[in-house]
mmCIF file of C-alpha atoms in Angstrom:
data_model
loop_
_atom_site.group_PDB
_atom_site.id
_atom_site.type_symbol
_atom_site.label_atom_id
_atom_site.label_comp_id
_atom_site.label_asym_id
_atom_site.label_seq_id
_atom_site.Cartn_x
_atom_site.Cartn_y
_atom_site.Cartn_z
ATOM 1 C CA LYS A 1288 -8.493 -63.204 34.405
ATOM 2 C CA LYS A 1289 -6.706 -59.826 36.245
ATOM 3 C CA SER A 1290 -3.630 -60.458 33.057
ATOM 4 C CA LYS A 1291 -5.588 -60.263 30.518
ATOM 5 C CA GLU A 1292 -7.461 -56.758 31.918
ATOM 6 C CA CYS A 1293 -3.842 -55.244 32.667
ATOM 7 C CA GLU A 1294 -2.518 -56.767 28.921
ATOM 8 C CA ASP A 1295 -5.915 -54.656 27.872
ATOM 9 C CA LEU A 1296 -5.296 -52.049 29.581
ATOM 10 C CA LEU A 1297 -1.373 -52.069 29.199
ATOM 11 C CA VAL A 1298 -2.294 -51.306 25.266
ATOM 12 C CA ILE A 1299 -4.927 -48.915 25.462
ATOM 13 C CA ILE A 1300 -2.541 -47.082 27.766
ATOM 14 C CA VAL A 1301 -0.370 -47.921 24.923
ATOM 15 C CA LYS A 1302 -1.889 -46.365 22.441
ATOM 16 C CA GLU A 1303 -3.349 -43.230 24.071
ATOM 17 C CA ARG A 1304 0.415 -42.387 25.109
ATOM 18 C CA SER A 1305 1.865 -43.105 21.725
ATOM 19 C CA THR A 1306 -1.796 -40.774 20.631
ATOM 20 C CA ALA A 1307 -0.470 -38.274 23.044
ATOM 21 C CA ASP A 1308 3.149 -38.163 21.568
ATOM 22 C CA ALA A 1309 2.027 -37.371 18.130
ATOM 23 C CA GLN A 1310 -0.024 -34.306 19.288
ATOM 24 C CA GLN A 1311 2.889 -32.923 21.040
ATOM 25 C CA ALA A 1312 4.722 -33.717 18.795
ATOM 26 C CA LYS A 1313 2.173 -31.464 16.171
ATOM 27 C CA VAL A 1314 2.412 -28.915 19.029
ATOM 28 C CA GLU A 1315 5.893 -28.021 18.976
ATOM 29 C CA GLU A 1316 5.830 -28.326 15.570
ATOM 30 C CA ASP A 1317 3.650 -25.945 15.035
ATOM 31 C CA SER A 1318 4.793 -23.641 17.649
ATOM 32 C CA VAL A 1319 7.982 -23.827 16.104
ATOM 33 C CA ARG A 1320 5.745 -22.743 12.816
ATOM 34 C CA ILE A 1321 3.825 -20.245 14.307
ATOM 35 C CA GLU A 1322 7.187 -18.386 15.810
ATOM 36 C CA LYS A 1323 8.521 -18.131 13.291
ATOM 37 C CA GLU A 1324 5.123 -16.667 11.100
ATOM 38 C CA ALA A 1325 5.783 -13.999 13.726
ATOM 39 C CA ARG A 1326 9.625 -13.040 13.114
ATOM 40 C CA GLU A 1327 8.859 -12.407 9.846
ATOM 41 C CA THR A 1328 5.505 -10.848 10.295
ATOM 42 C CA LYS A 1329 7.413 -8.505 12.783
ATOM 43 C CA ILE A 1330 9.524 -7.788 10.249
ATOM 44 C CA ILE A 1331 7.527 -7.226 7.673
ATOM 45 C CA ALA A 1332 5.602 -4.215 9.927
ATOM 46 C CA GLU A 1333 8.818 -3.047 10.792
ATOM 47 C CA ASP A 1334 9.289 -2.738 6.801
ATOM 48 C CA ALA A 1335 5.982 -0.864 6.949
ATOM 49 C CA THR A 1336 6.387 1.460 9.230
ATOM 50 C CA ARG A 1337 9.822 2.779 8.075
ATOM 51 C CA ASP A 1338 7.964 2.400 4.132
ATOM 52 C CA LEU A 1339 5.647 4.993 6.131
ATOM 53 C CA GLU A 1340 7.724 6.712 8.035
ATOM 54 C CA LYS A 1341 10.142 8.063 5.202
ATOM 55 C CA ALA A 1342 5.945 8.375 2.301
ATOM 56 C CA MET A 1343 4.739 10.817 5.123
ATOM 57 C CA PRO A 1344 6.460 14.146 4.643
ATOM 58 C CA ALA A 1345 5.815 13.842 0.992
ATOM 59 C CA LEU A 1346 1.886 13.080 1.818
ATOM 60 C CA GLU A 1347 1.930 15.560 4.255
ATOM 61 C CA ALA A 1348 4.204 18.190 1.722
ATOM 62 C CA ALA A 1349 1.898 17.287 -0.530
ATOM 63 C CA MET A 1350 -1.870 18.210 1.518
ATOM 64 C CA ASP A 1351 -0.052 21.280 1.691
ATOM 65 C CA ALA A 1352 -0.012 21.793 -1.936
ATOM 66 C CA LEU A 1353 -3.383 20.721 -2.838
ATOM 67 C CA GLU A 1354 -4.969 23.290 -0.766
ATOM 68 C CA LYS A 1355 -3.122 26.035 -2.155
ATOM 69 C CA LEU A 1356 -4.136 24.950 -5.464
ATOM 70 C CA ASP A 1357 -6.725 27.320 -6.824
ATOM 71 C CA LYS A 1358 -8.971 27.717 -10.776
ATOM 72 C CA LYS A 1359 -5.858 30.123 -11.492
ATOM 73 C CA SER A 1360 -3.644 26.866 -11.024
ATOM 74 C CA VAL A 1361 -5.766 25.042 -13.352
ATOM 75 C CA ALA A 1362 -5.724 27.336 -15.672
ATOM 76 C CA GLU A 1363 -2.087 27.515 -15.932
ATOM 77 C CA VAL A 1364 -1.638 23.965 -16.060
ATOM 78 C CA LYS A 1365 -4.490 23.114 -18.178
ATOM 79 C CA ALA A 1366 -2.753 26.536 -20.482
ATOM 80 C CA TYR A 1367 0.108 23.984 -21.644
ATOM 81 C CA ALA A 1368 -0.126 22.948 -24.991
ATOM 82 C CA LYS A 1369 3.400 20.477 -24.706
ATOM 83 C CA PRO A 1370 4.076 20.483 -20.954
ATOM 84 C CA PRO A 1371 7.699 20.480 -19.350
ATOM 85 C CA PRO A 1372 8.000 16.492 -18.238
ATOM 86 C CA LEU A 1373 7.712 17.259 -14.762
ATOM 87 C CA VAL A 1374 4.098 18.766 -15.625
ATOM 88 C CA MET A 1375 3.730 15.897 -17.602
ATOM 89 C CA MET A 1376 4.432 13.450 -15.135
ATOM 90 C CA THR A 1377 3.169 14.936 -12.266
ATOM 91 C CA MET A 1378 -0.293 15.147 -14.291
ATOM 92 C CA CYS A 1379 0.152 11.283 -15.259
ATOM 93 C CA ALA A 1380 0.632 10.529 -11.403
ATOM 94 C CA VAL A 1381 -2.910 12.157 -10.465
ATOM 95 C CA MET A 1382 -4.647 10.123 -13.912
ATOM 96 C CA THR A 1383 -3.136 6.920 -12.110
ATOM 97 C CA VAL A 1384 -4.308 7.583 -8.924
ATOM 98 C CA MET A 1385 -7.872 8.877 -10.077
ATOM 99 C CA GLU A 1386 -7.487 5.243 -11.814
ATOM 100 C CA LYS A 1387 -7.504 7.732 -15.403
ATOM 101 C CA THR A 1388 -5.509 6.741 -18.462
ATOM 102 C CA PRO A 1389 -2.145 8.555 -18.001
ATOM 103 C CA GLY A 1390 -1.521 10.771 -20.506
ATOM 104 C CA TRP A 1391 -1.880 14.272 -21.309
ATOM 105 C CA THR A 1392 -5.154 14.456 -22.832
ATOM 106 C CA GLN A 1393 -6.822 12.442 -20.724
ATOM 107 C CA ALA A 1394 -5.444 15.151 -18.055
ATOM 108 C CA LYS A 1395 -6.640 18.391 -20.514
ATOM 109 C CA GLN A 1396 -9.400 16.596 -19.985
ATOM 110 C CA GLU A 1397 -10.190 16.390 -16.344
ATOM 111 C CA LEU A 1398 -8.699 20.194 -15.884
ATOM 112 C CA ASN A 1399 -11.930 20.752 -18.070
ATOM 113 C CA ASP A 1400 -13.774 19.278 -15.649
ATOM 114 C CA VAL A 1401 -14.865 22.053 -13.418
ATOM 115 C CA GLN A 1402 -15.554 20.154 -10.524
ATOM 116 C CA PHE A 1403 -11.534 18.999 -11.075
ATOM 117 C CA LEU A 1404 -10.019 21.019 -8.382
ATOM 118 C CA TYR A 1405 -13.073 19.664 -5.717
ATOM 119 C CA LYS A 1406 -12.422 15.927 -6.913
ATOM 120 C CA ILE A 1407 -7.891 16.219 -5.821
ATOM 121 C CA LYS A 1408 -9.190 17.784 -2.711
ATOM 122 C CA ASN A 1409 -11.735 15.270 -1.331
ATOM 123 C CA PHE A 1410 -10.148 11.958 -2.810
ATOM 124 C CA ASP A 1411 -10.202 9.077 -0.940
ATOM 125 C CA LYS A 1412 -6.262 8.845 -0.148
ATOM 126 C CA ASP A 1413 -6.834 6.101 2.484
ATOM 127 C CA ASN A 1414 -8.578 3.465 -0.323
ATOM 128 C CA ILE A 1415 -5.840 3.893 -2.841
ATOM 129 C CA LYS A 1416 -6.437 0.039 -4.719
ATOM 130 C CA ASP A 1417 -3.486 -2.403 -4.090
ATOM 131 C CA GLY A 1418 -2.643 -2.283 -8.102
ATOM 132 C CA THR A 1419 -2.481 1.074 -8.746
ATOM 133 C CA LEU A 1420 -0.409 2.182 -6.163
ATOM 134 C CA ARG A 1421 1.793 -0.401 -7.510
ATOM 135 C CA LYS A 1422 1.210 1.313 -10.868
ATOM 136 C CA ILE A 1423 1.708 4.977 -9.363
ATOM 137 C CA GLU A 1424 5.382 3.608 -7.684
ATOM 138 C CA LYS A 1425 6.333 4.861 -11.311
ATOM 139 C CA TYR A 1426 6.468 8.302 -10.532
ATOM 140 C CA THR A 1427 7.097 8.230 -6.941
ATOM 141 C CA LYS A 1428 10.026 5.635 -7.499
ATOM 142 C CA ASP A 1429 11.216 8.454 -9.867
ATOM 143 C CA PRO A 1430 14.714 10.766 -8.121
ATOM 144 C CA ASN A 1431 13.759 13.497 -9.974
ATOM 145 C CA PHE A 1432 10.441 13.252 -9.445
ATOM 146 C CA THR A 1433 9.787 15.646 -6.340
ATOM 147 C CA PHE A 1434 7.927 18.648 -5.166
ATOM 148 C CA LYS A 1435 11.244 21.174 -5.398
ATOM 149 C CA ALA A 1436 12.220 19.488 -9.078
ATOM 150 C CA VAL A 1437 7.722 20.058 -10.023
ATOM 151 C CA ASP A 1438 8.181 22.979 -8.536
ATOM 152 C CA SER A 1439 10.619 25.177 -10.076
ATOM 153 C CA VAL A 1440 8.988 24.403 -13.298
ATOM 154 C CA SER A 1441 5.215 25.098 -12.778
ATOM 155 C CA SER A 1442 4.119 26.083 -9.398
ATOM 156 C CA ALA A 1443 0.853 24.808 -9.823
ATOM 157 C CA ALA A 1444 1.838 21.287 -11.141
ATOM 158 C CA GLY A 1445 4.466 20.897 -7.691
#
């Protein structure tokens, strides 16, 4: 009888040991996967930080330029029948972030809005949709589209 009990107990122990070994293997597998994901996440975070550090000076310059905008600046841009390419690019970029159709017709329509200055000065830059950010890259990645270049064509658009 004791021999039978020992055999039954041994079967249970072997079965539980097998289950424990399988769980240990799963934990080790998960640990390796989590470590890999942590390394990948760290790389992505470092890339994002570098991108942010590059973008911040441009954002600060844009914010500064935005604060200097006045009705005279709007009137200067609005006066163009056919704006210079960099002014057009600037206004298309503005229309894109405002989620309007990028083009001179839409830009003129917005420039004629008495609330235009208020809208752009109070624009919620912290909540721009990802899709809009991807669309704006068309402008921001253009090496000719710089504050200095636009400002040399039009101080109002720069």
